[in-house]
Short mmCIF file of C-alpha atoms in Angstrom, two decimals:
data_model
loop_
_atom_site.label_atom_id
_atom_site.label_comp_id
_atom_site.label_asym_id
_atom_site.label_seq_id
_atom_site.Cartn_x
_atom_site.Cartn_y
_atom_site.Cartn_z
CA MET O 1 -24.65 12.74 -2.88
CA ARG O 2 -26.17 13.97 0.39
CA VAL O 3 -23.86 14.85 3.24
CA ASP O 4 -25.09 11.98 5.43
CA ALA O 5 -24.82 9.49 2.56
CA ARG O 6 -21.28 10.63 1.81
CA ARG O 7 -20.36 10.37 5.48
CA ASN O 8 -21.72 6.82 5.62
CA LEU O 9 -19.84 5.87 2.47
CA GLU O 10 -16.55 7.19 3.85
CA SER O 11 -17.15 5.35 7.15
CA VAL O 12 -17.84 2.10 5.32
CA LEU O 13 -14.75 2.42 3.13
CA ARG O 14 -12.55 3.25 6.11
CA ALA O 15 -13.96 0.32 8.10
CA ALA O 16 -13.60 -2.05 5.15
CA ARG O 17 -9.91 -1.16 4.78
CA GLU O 18 -9.37 -1.91 8.47
CA VAL O 19 -11.38 -5.13 8.57
CA PHE O 20 -10.03 -6.58 5.31
CA GLY O 21 -6.51 -5.53 6.32
CA GLU O 22 -6.88 -7.45 9.58
CA PHE O 23 -8.78 -10.54 8.50
CA GLY O 24 -8.42 -10.65 4.72
CA TYR O 25 -11.13 -10.36 2.10
CA GLY O 26 -13.00 -13.28 3.62
CA ALA O 27 -14.15 -11.12 6.55
CA PRO O 28 -17.95 -10.76 6.80
CA MET O 29 -19.86 -7.64 5.81
CA GLU O 30 -21.40 -7.61 9.29
CA GLU O 31 -17.99 -6.83 10.78
CA VAL O 32 -17.50 -4.00 8.28
CA ALA O 33 -20.88 -2.54 9.26
CA ARG O 34 -20.11 -2.87 12.97
CA ARG O 35 -16.74 -1.17 12.59
CA ALA O 36 -18.33 1.61 10.52
CA GLY O 37 -21.09 2.17 13.08
CA VAL O 38 -23.87 1.61 10.55
CA GLY O 39 -26.40 -1.13 9.85
CA VAL O 40 -25.65 -3.94 7.43
CA GLY O 41 -28.45 -2.63 5.22
CA THR O 42 -26.59 0.67 4.85
CA VAL O 43 -23.54 -1.18 3.56
CA TYR O 44 -25.57 -3.21 1.07
CA ARG O 45 -27.41 -0.14 -0.22
CA ARG O 46 -24.10 1.24 -1.47
CA PHE O 47 -22.40 -2.08 -2.25
CA PRO O 48 -24.94 -4.71 -3.38
CA SER O 49 -22.51 -7.57 -2.73
CA LYS O 50 -19.28 -8.11 -0.83
CA GLU O 51 -17.52 -8.65 -4.14
CA VAL O 52 -18.36 -5.09 -5.19
CA LEU O 53 -16.96 -3.71 -1.92
CA VAL O 54 -13.83 -5.85 -2.20
CA GLN O 55 -13.26 -4.61 -5.76
CA ARG O 56 -13.62 -0.99 -4.63
CA ILE O 57 -11.14 -1.36 -1.76
CA ALA O 58 -8.63 -3.24 -3.89
CA ALA O 59 -8.91 -0.61 -6.64
CA GLU O 60 -8.31 2.26 -4.21
CA GLU O 61 -5.27 0.61 -2.66
CA VAL O 62 -3.76 -0.31 -6.03
CA ALA O 63 -4.31 3.25 -7.29
CA TRP O 64 -2.56 4.73 -4.26
CA LEU O 65 0.33 2.27 -4.39
CA THR O 66 0.73 3.00 -8.11
CA ALA O 67 0.85 6.76 -7.57
CA GLN O 68 3.48 6.29 -4.87
CA ALA O 69 5.52 3.97 -7.09
CA ARG O 70 5.52 6.56 -9.89
CA GLU O 71 6.70 9.23 -7.49
CA SER O 72 9.48 6.98 -6.19
CA LEU O 73 10.65 5.89 -9.63
CA TYR O 74 10.76 9.36 -11.18
CA GLY O 75 11.38 11.46 -8.07
CA GLY O 76 15.17 11.72 -8.34
CA ASP O 77 16.20 9.67 -5.28
CA GLY O 78 18.98 7.13 -5.44
CA ALA O 79 18.10 3.58 -6.45
CA TRP O 80 18.00 2.13 -2.93
CA GLU O 81 16.50 5.23 -1.33
CA ALA O 82 13.66 5.23 -3.86
CA LEU O 83 12.80 1.57 -3.26
CA ALA O 84 13.19 1.66 0.53
CA GLY O 85 11.28 4.93 0.79
CA TYR O 86 8.43 3.49 -1.23
CA LEU O 87 8.23 0.41 0.95
CA ALA O 88 8.30 2.53 4.11
CA ARG O 89 5.38 4.65 2.92
CA ALA O 90 3.41 1.66 1.70
CA VAL O 91 3.96 -0.38 4.87
CA SER O 92 2.94 2.56 7.07
CA THR O 93 -0.54 2.50 5.50
CA GLY O 94 -1.06 -1.27 5.36
CA ALA O 95 -2.09 -0.88 1.71
CA GLY O 96 -0.08 -3.88 0.55
CA ARG O 97 -2.23 -6.20 2.64
CA LEU O 98 -5.17 -5.27 0.41
CA LEU O 99 -3.66 -6.12 -2.96
CA PRO O 100 -5.98 -8.20 -5.17
CA PRO O 101 -4.94 -11.83 -5.81
CA GLU O 102 -4.06 -11.16 -9.44
CA ALA O 103 -1.25 -8.83 -8.31
CA PHE O 104 0.68 -11.82 -7.00
CA ARG O 105 0.28 -13.64 -10.29
CA TYR O 106 1.57 -10.63 -12.21
CA ALA O 107 4.51 -10.37 -9.81
CA GLU O 108 5.48 -13.98 -10.49
CA GLU O 109 5.25 -13.40 -14.24
CA LEU O 110 7.41 -10.27 -14.08
CA GLY O 111 9.90 -12.02 -11.83
CA ARG O 112 10.70 -14.42 -14.68
CA VAL O 113 11.62 -11.53 -17.01
CA PRO O 114 15.33 -10.62 -16.67
CA GLU O 115 15.02 -6.88 -17.36
CA GLN O 116 12.10 -4.56 -16.79
CA ARG O 117 11.40 -1.40 -18.71
CA ALA O 118 9.63 1.29 -16.74
CA PRO O 119 6.50 2.93 -18.15
CA GLU O 120 7.05 6.39 -19.56
CA PRO O 121 7.06 9.03 -16.79
CA PRO O 122 3.82 11.03 -16.64
CA ALA O 123 3.73 14.81 -16.62
CA ALA O 124 2.20 14.57 -13.17
CA VAL O 125 0.85 11.87 -10.92
CA ARG O 126 -2.79 11.63 -11.93
CA PHE O 127 -4.30 10.00 -8.91
CA ASP O 128 -3.35 9.99 -5.24
CA LEU O 129 -6.30 8.81 -3.22
CA ARG O 130 -4.68 9.79 0.05
CA GLY O 131 -3.65 13.18 -1.31
CA GLU O 132 -5.88 16.05 -2.37
CA GLU O 133 -9.04 13.98 -2.75
CA ALA O 134 -8.57 12.32 0.64
CA ARG O 135 -7.95 15.66 2.35
CA SER O 136 -11.06 17.14 0.79
CA GLY O 137 -13.13 14.25 2.15
CA ALA O 138 -14.19 13.09 -1.31
CA ALA O 139 -14.81 9.38 -1.80
CA ALA O 140 -13.83 9.31 -5.47
CA GLU O 141 -13.60 5.97 -7.23
CA PRO O 142 -10.33 5.42 -9.12
CA SER O 143 -10.36 4.91 -12.87
CA PRO O 144 -9.71 1.41 -14.27
CA ALA O 145 -6.31 2.54 -15.57
CA ASP O 146 -5.21 3.80 -12.15
CA ALA O 147 -6.44 0.61 -10.47
CA ASP O 148 -4.77 -1.86 -12.87
CA PRO O 149 -2.30 -3.93 -10.80
CA ARG O 150 -0.26 -4.66 -13.93
CA LEU O 151 0.89 -1.04 -14.07
CA LEU O 152 1.76 -1.13 -10.37
CA LEU O 153 3.83 -4.28 -10.85
CA GLN O 154 5.63 -2.79 -13.86
CA LEU O 155 6.62 0.23 -11.79
CA LEU O 156 7.77 -1.93 -8.89
CA ALA O 157 9.74 -4.15 -11.25
CA ALA O 158 11.48 -1.05 -12.62
CA LEU O 159 12.37 0.08 -9.08
CA VAL O 160 13.78 -3.37 -8.37
CA ALA O 161 15.71 -3.51 -11.65
CA ARG O 162 17.27 -0.09 -11.02
CA ALA O 163 18.31 -1.00 -7.48
CA GLY O 164 19.71 -4.30 -8.71
CA ALA O 165 21.70 -2.63 -11.49
CA ALA O 166 23.17 -0.24 -8.90
CA GLY O 167 24.37 -3.19 -6.82
CA GLU O 168 22.02 -2.34 -3.97
CA LEU O 169 20.06 -5.62 -3.90
CA ARG O 170 20.99 -9.17 -3.01
CA PRO O 171 21.37 -11.40 -6.08
CA GLY O 172 18.10 -13.01 -7.08
CA VAL O 173 15.77 -10.43 -5.51
CA THR O 174 12.67 -10.00 -7.69
CA VAL O 175 9.52 -7.94 -7.69
CA SER O 176 7.78 -10.89 -5.98
CA ASP O 177 10.02 -10.36 -2.96
CA VAL O 178 9.03 -6.70 -2.83
CA VAL O 179 5.36 -7.66 -2.94
CA LEU O 180 5.96 -9.99 0.01
CA VAL O 181 7.37 -7.06 1.98
CA LEU O 182 4.25 -5.04 1.19
CA THR O 183 1.93 -7.79 2.35
CA ALA O 184 3.85 -8.38 5.58
CA SER O 185 2.99 -4.94 6.94
CA VAL O 186 1.16 -4.34 10.22
CA PRO O 187 -2.48 -3.20 9.76
CA VAL O 188 -2.67 0.58 9.49
CA HIS O 189 -4.88 1.28 12.50
CA ALA O 190 -2.69 -0.90 14.72
CA ALA O 191 0.53 0.76 13.60
CA ARG O 192 -0.39 4.42 13.70
CA PRO O 193 -0.32 5.07 17.47
CA SER O 194 3.35 4.18 17.81
CA VAL O 195 4.83 4.89 14.38
CA SER O 196 6.01 8.24 13.11
CA ALA O 197 6.20 9.30 9.46
CA PRO O 198 8.60 7.06 7.48
CA THR O 199 11.86 8.39 6.09
CA ALA O 200 13.55 7.39 2.85
CA ALA O 201 15.73 4.87 4.70
CA GLY O 202 12.95 3.37 6.79
CA PHE O 203 10.98 4.25 9.91
CA THR O 204 11.76 6.49 12.86
CA ALA O 205 10.25 4.99 15.98
CA VAL O 206 8.44 7.02 18.62
CA GLY O 207 7.33 4.13 20.81
CA PRO O 208 8.17 3.43 24.48
CA GLN O 209 11.62 4.48 25.63
CA THR O 210 14.41 2.16 26.74
CA ASP O 211 17.45 3.65 28.49
CA GLY O 212 16.37 7.06 27.33
CA GLN O 213 16.13 6.00 23.69
CA PRO O 214 12.90 5.41 21.74
CA ALA O 215 12.16 1.70 21.38
CA ALA O 216 11.41 0.43 17.89
CA ALA O 217 7.73 -0.19 17.30
CA PRO O 218 6.97 -3.71 16.00
CA SER O 219 6.18 -2.43 12.51
CA ASP O 220 9.44 -0.45 12.45
CA ARG O 221 11.46 -3.48 13.43
CA LEU O 222 9.67 -5.76 10.97
CA LEU O 223 10.25 -3.37 8.08
CA GLN O 224 13.93 -2.93 8.92
CA ILE O 225 14.44 -6.71 9.05
CA LEU O 226 12.71 -7.12 5.68
CA LEU O 227 14.70 -4.30 4.07
CA ASP O 228 17.95 -5.75 5.41
CA GLY O 229 16.97 -9.02 3.76
CA LEU O 230 16.66 -7.30 0.39
CA ARG O 231 19.79 -5.16 0.46
CA ALA O 232 23.21 -6.29 -0.70
CA ARG O 233 25.84 -6.57 2.01
#
């Protein structure tokens, strides 16, 4: 792919994540093109229909969320720290707002199963879109296996089951509740100016100061409220 074509593709993908994160997948392609700084024809040359672009964005976000869920589940943190840390990282990117509709159906199905068995841990996380490939500027398309929301939901269900078994969650919390937390996040480009990197327990705010102390950014406060709603008292 030529340098200019790759640059246009990356601009379109970045703009699509922002636009769909703000307005949902019903947003028009014209707004994606405007945000990317390219003509609508440029968008359609790479993505012949909006459905193709939507599928690409959903696949990338699912792949990243899955890689992060694997890392949280097998990374050695405590049950609550692993779940809360995952949600903090996911919310800070806005990726949960871009989950495909079938993810919610899978979450409901898994929520009716009393005990979840985690997939076998991999030797290494295979795909992290926002990791090495993102830093290199590559616009690689995730494989179907990486982008399967069923694997993501299985990993999330295992995180929830472990936290529940450790007595860290309120009774009745299911993977569907965790998905709701993901989808309640502030859009990534709106949150970044006032939000620092998340910690395992949540966010550390770097917004405006009140009485000499940093004031919680809206996304920080929202996440903390949602996490408090999940955790056992």
